[in-house]
Coordinates of C-alpha atoms and ligand atoms in Angstrom, one line a residue:
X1138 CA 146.1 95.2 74.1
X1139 CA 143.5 94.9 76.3
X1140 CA 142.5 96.0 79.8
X1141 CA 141.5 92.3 80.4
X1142 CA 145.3 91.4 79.7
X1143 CA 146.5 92.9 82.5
X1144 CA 144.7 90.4 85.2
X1145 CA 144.0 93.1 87.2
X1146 CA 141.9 91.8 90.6
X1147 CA 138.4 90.6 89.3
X1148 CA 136.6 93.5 91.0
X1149 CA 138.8 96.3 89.3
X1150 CA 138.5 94.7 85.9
X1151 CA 134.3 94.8 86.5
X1152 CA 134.5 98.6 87.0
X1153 CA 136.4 99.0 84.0
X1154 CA 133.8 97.1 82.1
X1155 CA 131.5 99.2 83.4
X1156 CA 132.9 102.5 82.6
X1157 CA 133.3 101.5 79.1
X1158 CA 137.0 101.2 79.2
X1159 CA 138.2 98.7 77.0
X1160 CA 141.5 99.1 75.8
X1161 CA 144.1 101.1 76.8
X1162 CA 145.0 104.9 75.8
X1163 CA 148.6 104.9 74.6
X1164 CA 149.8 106.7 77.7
X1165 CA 147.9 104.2 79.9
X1166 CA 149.4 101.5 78.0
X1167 CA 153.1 102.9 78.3
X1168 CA 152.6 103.9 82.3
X1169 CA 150.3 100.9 83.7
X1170 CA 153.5 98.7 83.7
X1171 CA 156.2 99.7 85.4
X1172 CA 153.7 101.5 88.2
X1173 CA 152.9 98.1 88.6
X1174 CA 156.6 97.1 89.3
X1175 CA 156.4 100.1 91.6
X1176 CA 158.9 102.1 89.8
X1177 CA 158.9 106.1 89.5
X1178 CA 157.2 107.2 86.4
X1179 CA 157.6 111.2 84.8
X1180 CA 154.5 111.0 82.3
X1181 CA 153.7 113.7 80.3
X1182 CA 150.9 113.5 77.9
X1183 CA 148.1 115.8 76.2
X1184 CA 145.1 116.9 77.7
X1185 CA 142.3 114.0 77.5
X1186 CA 144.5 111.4 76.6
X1187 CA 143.3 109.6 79.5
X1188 CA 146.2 110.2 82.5
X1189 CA 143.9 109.5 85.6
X1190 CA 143.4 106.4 85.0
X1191 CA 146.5 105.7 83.5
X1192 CA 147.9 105.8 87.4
X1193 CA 144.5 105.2 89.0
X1194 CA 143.8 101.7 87.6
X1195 CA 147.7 100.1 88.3
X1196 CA 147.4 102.1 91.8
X1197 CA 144.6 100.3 92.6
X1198 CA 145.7 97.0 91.6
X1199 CA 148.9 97.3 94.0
X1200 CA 146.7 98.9 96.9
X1201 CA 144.4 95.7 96.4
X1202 CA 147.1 92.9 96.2
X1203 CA 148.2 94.0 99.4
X1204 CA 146.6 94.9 101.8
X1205 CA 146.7 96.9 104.7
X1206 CA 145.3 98.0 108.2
X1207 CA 145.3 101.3 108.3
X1208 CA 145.4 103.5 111.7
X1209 CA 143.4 106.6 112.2
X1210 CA 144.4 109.6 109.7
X1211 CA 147.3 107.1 108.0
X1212 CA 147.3 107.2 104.1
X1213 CA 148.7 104.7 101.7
X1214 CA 148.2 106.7 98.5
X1215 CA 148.5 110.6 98.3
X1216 CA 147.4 112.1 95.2
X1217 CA 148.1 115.8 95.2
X1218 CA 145.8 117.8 92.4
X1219 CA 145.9 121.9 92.1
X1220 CA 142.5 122.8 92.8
X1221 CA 139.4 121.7 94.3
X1222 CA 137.2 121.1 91.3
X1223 CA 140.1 118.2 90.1
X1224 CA 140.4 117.2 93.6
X1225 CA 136.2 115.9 93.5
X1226 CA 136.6 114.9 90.0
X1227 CA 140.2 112.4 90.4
X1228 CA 138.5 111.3 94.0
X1229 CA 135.7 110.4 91.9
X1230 CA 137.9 108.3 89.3
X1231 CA 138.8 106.1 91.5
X1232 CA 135.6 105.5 93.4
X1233 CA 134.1 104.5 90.2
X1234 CA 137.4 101.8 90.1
X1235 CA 137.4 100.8 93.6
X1236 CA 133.7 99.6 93.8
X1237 CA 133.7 96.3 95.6
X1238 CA 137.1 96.9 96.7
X1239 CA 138.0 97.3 100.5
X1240 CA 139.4 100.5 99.7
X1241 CA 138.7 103.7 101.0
X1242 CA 139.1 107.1 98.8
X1243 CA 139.1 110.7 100.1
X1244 CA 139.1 114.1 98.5
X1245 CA 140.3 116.5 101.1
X1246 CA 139.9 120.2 99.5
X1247 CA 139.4 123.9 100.9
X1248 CA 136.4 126.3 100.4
X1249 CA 134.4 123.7 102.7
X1250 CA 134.3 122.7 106.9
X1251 CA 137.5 121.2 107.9
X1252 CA 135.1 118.5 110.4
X1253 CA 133.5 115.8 108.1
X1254 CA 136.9 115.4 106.2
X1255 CA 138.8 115.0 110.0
X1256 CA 136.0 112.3 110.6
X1257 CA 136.6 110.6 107.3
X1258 CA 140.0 110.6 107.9
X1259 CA 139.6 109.1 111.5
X1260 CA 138.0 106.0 109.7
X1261 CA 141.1 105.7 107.8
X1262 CA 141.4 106.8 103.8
X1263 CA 143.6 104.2 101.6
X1264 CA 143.8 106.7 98.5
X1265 CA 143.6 110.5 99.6
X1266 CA 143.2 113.2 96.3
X1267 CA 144.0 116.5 98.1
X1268 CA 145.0 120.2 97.3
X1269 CA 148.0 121.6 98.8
X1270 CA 146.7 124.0 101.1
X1271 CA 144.1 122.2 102.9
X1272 CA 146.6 119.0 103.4
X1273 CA 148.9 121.2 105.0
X1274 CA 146.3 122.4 107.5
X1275 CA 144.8 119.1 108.0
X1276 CA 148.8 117.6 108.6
X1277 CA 149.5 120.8 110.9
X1278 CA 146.8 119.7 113.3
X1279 CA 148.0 115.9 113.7
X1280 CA 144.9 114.5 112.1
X1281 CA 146.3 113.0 108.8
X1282 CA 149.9 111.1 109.3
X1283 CA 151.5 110.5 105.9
X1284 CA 154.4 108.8 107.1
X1285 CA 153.0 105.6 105.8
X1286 CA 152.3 106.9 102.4
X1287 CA 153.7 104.1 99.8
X1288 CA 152.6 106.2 96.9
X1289 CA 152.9 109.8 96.1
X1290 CA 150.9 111.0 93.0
X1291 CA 151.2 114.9 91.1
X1292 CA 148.8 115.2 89.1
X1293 CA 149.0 118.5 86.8
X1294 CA 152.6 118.2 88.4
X1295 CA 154.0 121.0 87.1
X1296 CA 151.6 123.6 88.0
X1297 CA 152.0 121.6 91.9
X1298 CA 155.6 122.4 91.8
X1299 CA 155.2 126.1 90.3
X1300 CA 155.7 129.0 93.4
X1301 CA 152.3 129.6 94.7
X1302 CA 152.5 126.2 95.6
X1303 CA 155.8 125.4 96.0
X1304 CA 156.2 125.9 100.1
X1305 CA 153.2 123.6 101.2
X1306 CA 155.0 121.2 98.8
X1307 CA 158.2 121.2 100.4
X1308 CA 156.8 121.2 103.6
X1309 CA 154.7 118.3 102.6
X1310 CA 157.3 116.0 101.1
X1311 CA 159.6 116.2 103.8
X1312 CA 156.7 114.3 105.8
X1313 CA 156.6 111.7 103.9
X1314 CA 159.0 108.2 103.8
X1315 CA 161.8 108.8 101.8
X1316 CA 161.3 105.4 99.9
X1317 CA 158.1 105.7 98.3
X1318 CA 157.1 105.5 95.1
X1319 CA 156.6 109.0 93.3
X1320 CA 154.5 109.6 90.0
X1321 CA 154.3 112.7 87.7
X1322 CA 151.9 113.2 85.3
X1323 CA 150.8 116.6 83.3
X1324 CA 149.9 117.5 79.8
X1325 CA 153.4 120.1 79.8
X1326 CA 156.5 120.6 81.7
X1327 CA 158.6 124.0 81.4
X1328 CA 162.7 123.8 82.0
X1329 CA 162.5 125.5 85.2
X1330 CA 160.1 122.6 86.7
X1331 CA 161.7 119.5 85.2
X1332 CA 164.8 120.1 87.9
X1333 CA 162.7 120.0 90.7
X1334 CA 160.9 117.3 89.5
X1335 CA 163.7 115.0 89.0
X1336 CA 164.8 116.2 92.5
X1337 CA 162.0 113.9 93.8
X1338 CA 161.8 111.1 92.1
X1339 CA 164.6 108.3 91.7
X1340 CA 165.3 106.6 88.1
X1341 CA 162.2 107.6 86.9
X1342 CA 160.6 105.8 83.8
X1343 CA 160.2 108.7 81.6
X1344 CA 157.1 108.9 79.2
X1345 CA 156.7 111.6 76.9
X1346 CA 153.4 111.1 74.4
X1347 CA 153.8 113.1 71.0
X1348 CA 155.8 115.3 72.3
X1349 CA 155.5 117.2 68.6
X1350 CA 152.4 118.4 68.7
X1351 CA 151.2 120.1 72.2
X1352 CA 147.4 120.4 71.4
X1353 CA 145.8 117.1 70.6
X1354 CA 144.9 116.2 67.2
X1355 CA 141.0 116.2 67.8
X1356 CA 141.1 119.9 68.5
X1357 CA 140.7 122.2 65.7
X1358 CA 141.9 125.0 66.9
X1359 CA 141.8 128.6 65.0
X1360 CA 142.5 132.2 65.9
X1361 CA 140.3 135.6 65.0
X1362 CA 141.6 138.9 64.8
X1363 CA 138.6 140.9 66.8
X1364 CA 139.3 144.5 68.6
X1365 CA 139.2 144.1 72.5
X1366 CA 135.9 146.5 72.6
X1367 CA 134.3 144.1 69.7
X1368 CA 134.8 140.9 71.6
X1369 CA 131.3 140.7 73.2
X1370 CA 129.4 141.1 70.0
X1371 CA 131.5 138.3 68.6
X1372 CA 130.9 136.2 71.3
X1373 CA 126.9 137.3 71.0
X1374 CA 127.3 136.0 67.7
X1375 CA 129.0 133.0 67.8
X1376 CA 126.5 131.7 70.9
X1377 CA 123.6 133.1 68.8
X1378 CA 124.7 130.9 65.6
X1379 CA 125.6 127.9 68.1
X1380 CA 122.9 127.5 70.6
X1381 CA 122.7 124.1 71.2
X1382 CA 126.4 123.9 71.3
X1383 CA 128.4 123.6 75.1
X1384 CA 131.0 126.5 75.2
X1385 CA 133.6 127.4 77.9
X1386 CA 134.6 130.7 77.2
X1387 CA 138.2 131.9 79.2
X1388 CA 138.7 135.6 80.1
X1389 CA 141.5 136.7 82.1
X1390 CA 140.3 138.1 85.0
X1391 CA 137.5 137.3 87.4
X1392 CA 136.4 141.0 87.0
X1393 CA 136.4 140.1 83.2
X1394 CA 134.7 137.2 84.0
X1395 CA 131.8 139.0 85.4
X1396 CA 131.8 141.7 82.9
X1397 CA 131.4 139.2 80.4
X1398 CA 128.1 137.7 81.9
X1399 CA 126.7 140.9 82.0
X1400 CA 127.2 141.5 78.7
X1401 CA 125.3 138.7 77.7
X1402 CA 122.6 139.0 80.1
X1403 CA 121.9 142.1 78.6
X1404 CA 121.5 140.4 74.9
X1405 CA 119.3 137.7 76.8
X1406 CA 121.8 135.1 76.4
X1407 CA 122.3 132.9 79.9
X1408 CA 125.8 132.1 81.1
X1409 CA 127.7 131.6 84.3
X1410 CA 131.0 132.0 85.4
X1411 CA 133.6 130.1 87.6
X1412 CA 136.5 131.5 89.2
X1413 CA 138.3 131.9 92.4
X1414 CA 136.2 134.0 94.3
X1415 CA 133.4 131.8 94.3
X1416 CA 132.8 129.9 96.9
X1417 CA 133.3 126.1 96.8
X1418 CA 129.5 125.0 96.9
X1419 CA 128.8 127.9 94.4
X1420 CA 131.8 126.7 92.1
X1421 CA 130.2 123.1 92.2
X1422 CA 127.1 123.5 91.6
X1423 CA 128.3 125.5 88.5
X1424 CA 130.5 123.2 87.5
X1425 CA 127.8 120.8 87.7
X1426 CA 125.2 122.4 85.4
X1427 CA 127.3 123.1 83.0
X1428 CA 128.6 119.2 83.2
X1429 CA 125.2 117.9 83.0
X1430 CA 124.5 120.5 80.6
X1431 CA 121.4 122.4 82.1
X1432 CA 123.7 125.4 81.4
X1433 CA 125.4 125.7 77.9
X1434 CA 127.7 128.7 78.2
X1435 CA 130.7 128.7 81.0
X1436 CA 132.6 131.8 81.8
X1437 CA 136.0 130.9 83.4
X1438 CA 139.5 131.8 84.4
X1439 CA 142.5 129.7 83.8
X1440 CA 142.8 128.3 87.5
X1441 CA 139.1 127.0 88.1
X1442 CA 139.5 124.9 84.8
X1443 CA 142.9 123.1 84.8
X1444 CA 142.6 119.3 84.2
X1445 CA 138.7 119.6 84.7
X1446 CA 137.0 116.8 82.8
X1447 CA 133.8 118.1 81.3
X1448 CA 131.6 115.8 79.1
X1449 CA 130.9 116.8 75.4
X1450 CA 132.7 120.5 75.2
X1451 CA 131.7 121.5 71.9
X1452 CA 133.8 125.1 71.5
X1453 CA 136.3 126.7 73.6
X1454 CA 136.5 130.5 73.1
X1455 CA 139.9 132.3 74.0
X1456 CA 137.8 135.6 74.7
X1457 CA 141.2 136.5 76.3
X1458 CA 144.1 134.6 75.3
X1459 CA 146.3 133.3 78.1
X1460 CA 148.7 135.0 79.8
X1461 CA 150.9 132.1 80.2
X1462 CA 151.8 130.2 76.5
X1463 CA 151.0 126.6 78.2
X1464 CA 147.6 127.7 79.4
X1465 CA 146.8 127.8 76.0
X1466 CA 147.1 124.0 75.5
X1467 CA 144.8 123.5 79.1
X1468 CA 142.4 125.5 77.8
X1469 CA 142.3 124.2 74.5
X1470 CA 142.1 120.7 75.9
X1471 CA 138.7 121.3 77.5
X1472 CA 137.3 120.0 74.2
X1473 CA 137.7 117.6 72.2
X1474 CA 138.4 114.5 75.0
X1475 CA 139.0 111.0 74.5
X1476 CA 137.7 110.1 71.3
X1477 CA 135.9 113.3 70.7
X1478 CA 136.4 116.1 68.4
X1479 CA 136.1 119.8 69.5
X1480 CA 137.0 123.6 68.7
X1481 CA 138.5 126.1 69.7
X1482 CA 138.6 129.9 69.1
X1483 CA 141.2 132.3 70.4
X1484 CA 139.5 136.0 69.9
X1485 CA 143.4 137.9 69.1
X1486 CA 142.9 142.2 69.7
X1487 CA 145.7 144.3 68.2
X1488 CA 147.4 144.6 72.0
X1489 CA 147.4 140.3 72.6
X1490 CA 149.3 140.1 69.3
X1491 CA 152.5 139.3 71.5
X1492 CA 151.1 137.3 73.4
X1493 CA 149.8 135.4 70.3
X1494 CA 152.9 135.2 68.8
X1495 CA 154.9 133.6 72.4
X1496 CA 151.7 131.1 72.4
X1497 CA 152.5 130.1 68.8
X1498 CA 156.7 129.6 70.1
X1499 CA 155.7 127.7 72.7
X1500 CA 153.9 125.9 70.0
X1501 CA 156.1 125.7 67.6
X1502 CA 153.6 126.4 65.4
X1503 CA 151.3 128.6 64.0
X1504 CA 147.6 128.8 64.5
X1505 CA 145.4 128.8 61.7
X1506 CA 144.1 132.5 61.2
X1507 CA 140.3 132.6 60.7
X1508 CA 139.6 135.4 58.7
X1509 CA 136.7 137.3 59.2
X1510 CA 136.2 139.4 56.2
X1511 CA 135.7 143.4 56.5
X1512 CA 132.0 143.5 55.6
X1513 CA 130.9 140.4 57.9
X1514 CA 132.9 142.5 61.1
X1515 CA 131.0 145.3 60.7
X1516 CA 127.9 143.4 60.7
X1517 CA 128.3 141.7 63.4
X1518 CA 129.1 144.9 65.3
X1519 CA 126.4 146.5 63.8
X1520 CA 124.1 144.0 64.2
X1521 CA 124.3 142.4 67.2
X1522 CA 121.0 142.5 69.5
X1523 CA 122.9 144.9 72.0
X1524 CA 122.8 147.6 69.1
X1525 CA 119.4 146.0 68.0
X1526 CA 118.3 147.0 71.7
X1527 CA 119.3 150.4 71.1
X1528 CA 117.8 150.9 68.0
X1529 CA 114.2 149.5 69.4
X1530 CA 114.4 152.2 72.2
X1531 CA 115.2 154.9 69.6
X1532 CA 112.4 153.4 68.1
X1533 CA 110.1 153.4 71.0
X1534 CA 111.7 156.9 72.0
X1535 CA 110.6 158.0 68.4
X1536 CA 106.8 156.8 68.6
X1537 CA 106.4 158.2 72.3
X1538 CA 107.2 161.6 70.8
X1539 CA 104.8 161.1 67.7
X1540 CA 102.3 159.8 70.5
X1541 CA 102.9 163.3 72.4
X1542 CA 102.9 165.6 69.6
X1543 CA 99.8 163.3 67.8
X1544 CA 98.3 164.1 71.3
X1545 CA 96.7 160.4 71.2
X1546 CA 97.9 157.0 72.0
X1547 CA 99.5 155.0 69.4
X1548 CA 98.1 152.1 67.9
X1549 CA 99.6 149.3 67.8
X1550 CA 99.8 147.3 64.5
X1551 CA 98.4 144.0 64.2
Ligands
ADP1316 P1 143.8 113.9 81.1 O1 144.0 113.8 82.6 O2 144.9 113.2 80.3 O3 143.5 115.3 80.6 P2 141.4 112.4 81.8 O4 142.1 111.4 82.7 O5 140.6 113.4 82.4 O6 142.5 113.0 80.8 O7 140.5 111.5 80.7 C1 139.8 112.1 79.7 C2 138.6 111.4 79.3 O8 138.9 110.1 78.7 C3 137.7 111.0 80.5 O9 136.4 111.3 80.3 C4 137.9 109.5 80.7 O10 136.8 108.9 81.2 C5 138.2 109.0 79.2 N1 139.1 107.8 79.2 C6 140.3 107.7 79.7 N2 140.8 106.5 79.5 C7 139.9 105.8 78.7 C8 139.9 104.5 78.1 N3 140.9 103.7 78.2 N4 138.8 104.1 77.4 C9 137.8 105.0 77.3 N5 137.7 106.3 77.8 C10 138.8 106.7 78.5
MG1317 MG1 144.3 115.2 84.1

């Protein structure tokens, strides 16, 4: 099968071309159709298997077959994303696949001024990408209507229908038509979320892709047993042995975030970190370098990276492992996209063995232990530039006294 198959409006199938897409990704192939006969689709496939487009492309094609004047602040497609990072980057999707289209595509997003989006919106948006919270502020104040929405999208749908979310959503859906047509699409789905799913959709097509295996089959993916207080000489280590290599490294915490980056600034390794209390522009820009590659090591929590599509990851380091089992697969799936191959590295202390083992449940699976052996541990603890550091200034410590007690300077060796 072939994209060109589908006879998809001339302008769409030229962007395709362009972006290199050729043929289908199985869960593409399985959800293109029946969006195109407008019914409700459940989809849930791996990380990186290509789920943007799989209901950008055939919502384009319907948007584009007919269309539609649209008033001020009205909105024909509304696809609803977790967090502002995946709100620029699935806006950005389908820009790149509306190009020569008469189609207009907003991203509507918090941590920036409320006015350019309101004057965006005025001008009238076909496909708007927005996060929860700022939709809800925008809707409160009359300046987006969604009553003409024909399409509702949830993208990373289950985390959109988890608590911290939940209210906005409710308040949300109950603005919009009743008969619509309502897609799903995330990489897991938990028991708790499938009811409230199905409570918004009707006769769903349901598409599950290997469902067997949660983390893709390009990701190697390993765990190391490493004490909590060891982790940052590990890490030294591994980015020391890798340095032309693009790592994401999750931590837990923000605070662990930033403890982590100072760590390595103090070994002279550069890094930067991403996480909630960042503000947007900050977050982009980061999220930018480390895309484009000008920065090789990211340092970031489980929120600011969900769904995030970053070029050519080559390692993802668990420095933490996730609180949450599922997180585990998001994370992993930073690498290793489309037809790439990547790693990933879960650093395991004696206290996260729990959590290792619910993580290997919810795989249903174990993870291949990489063992470190005794001797190359304490090496690497021993030997890490940090102790390095502290041995120099012993050093240096050591000669100043000589120097003192010599009563003359010391001379330096050529
Ligand atoms: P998911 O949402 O499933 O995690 P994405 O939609 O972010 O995955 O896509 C992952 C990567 O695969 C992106 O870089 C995207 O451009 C690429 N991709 C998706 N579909 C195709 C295709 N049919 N041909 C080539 N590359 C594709
Ligand atoms: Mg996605």
């Amino acid at each position: 099968m072939k994209f060109s198959q589908y006879r998809f409006v001339p302008e769409l199938e030229t962007n395709l071309e362009t972006a290199g897409f050729k043929k289908p990704t199985d869960i593409q192939f399985k959800a293109i159709t029946p969006i195109l006969k407008k019914e409700d689709v459940l989809a849930i496939a791996q990380t990186g298997t290509g789920k943007t487009a799989a209901f950008a492309i055939p919502v384009i094609q319907l948007l584009a077959t007919n269309t539609k004047k649209l008033q001020p602040g009205e909105v024909r497609c509304l696809v609803m994303v977790p967090t502002h990072e995946l709100a620029i980057q699935v806006a950005d999707v389908f820009r790149q696949f509306v190009q020569g289209l008469d189609i207009q595509v907003l991203g509507l997003f918090g941590g920036t001024e409320q006015d350019p989006q309101i004057e965006q919106l005025k001008k009238g948006a076909e496909i708007v990408v927005a996060t929860p919270g700022r939709l809800f502020d925008l809707e409160s104040q009359l300046v987006i209507h969604l009553e003409q929405v024909e399409i509702l999208v949830l993208d990373e749908a289950d985390r959109m229908l988890e608590f911290g979310f939940l209210k906005d959503m409710r308040h949300l859906v109950k603005k919009l038509p009743r008969f619509r047509q309502t897609l799903f699409f995330s990489a897991t789905i938990n028991e708790n979320i499938k009811d409230l799913a199905y409570g918004l959709v009707r006769h769903a097509v349901r598409i599950q892709i290997s469902p067997k295996d949660k983390v893709s089959k390009n990701i190697d993916h390993f765990v190391s047993y490493i004490e909590m207080d060891h982790k940052r000489f590990f890490l030294e280590s591994f980015i020391f042995k890798n340095p032309e290599a693009k790592i994401l490294v999750f931590v837990r915490t923000k605070v662990r975030a930033e403890r982590v980056l100072n760590a390595m600034e103090r070994v002279d390794i550069k890094t930067e970190t991403i996480h909630g209390d960042k503000e947007q522009e900050v977050r982009t820009a980061v999220m930018e370098r480390f895309k484009s590659g000008t920065n090789k090591v990211l340092i970031a929590t489980d929120v600011s990276a969900r769904g995030v599509d970053i070029p050519n990851v080559d390692f993802v380091i668990n420095y933490d492992l996730p609180d949450i089992p599922e997180n585990y697969v998001h994370r992993v799936g930073r690498t290793g996209r489309g037809v790439n191959r990547g790693t990933a590295i879960s650093f395991c202390s004696e206290e996260e063995k729990e959590v290792l083992k619910e993580i290997e449940t919810f795989l249903q699976k174990p993870i291949t232990i990489l063992d470190i052996e005794k001797k190359d541990y304490k090496l690497t603890v021993d030997l890490t530039m940090d102790s390095t550091k502290d041995w120099r200034t012993l050093l240096k410590e050591q000669e100043k006294l000589e120097q003192s007690l010599k009563g003359k300077p010391h001379k330096k060796k050529k």
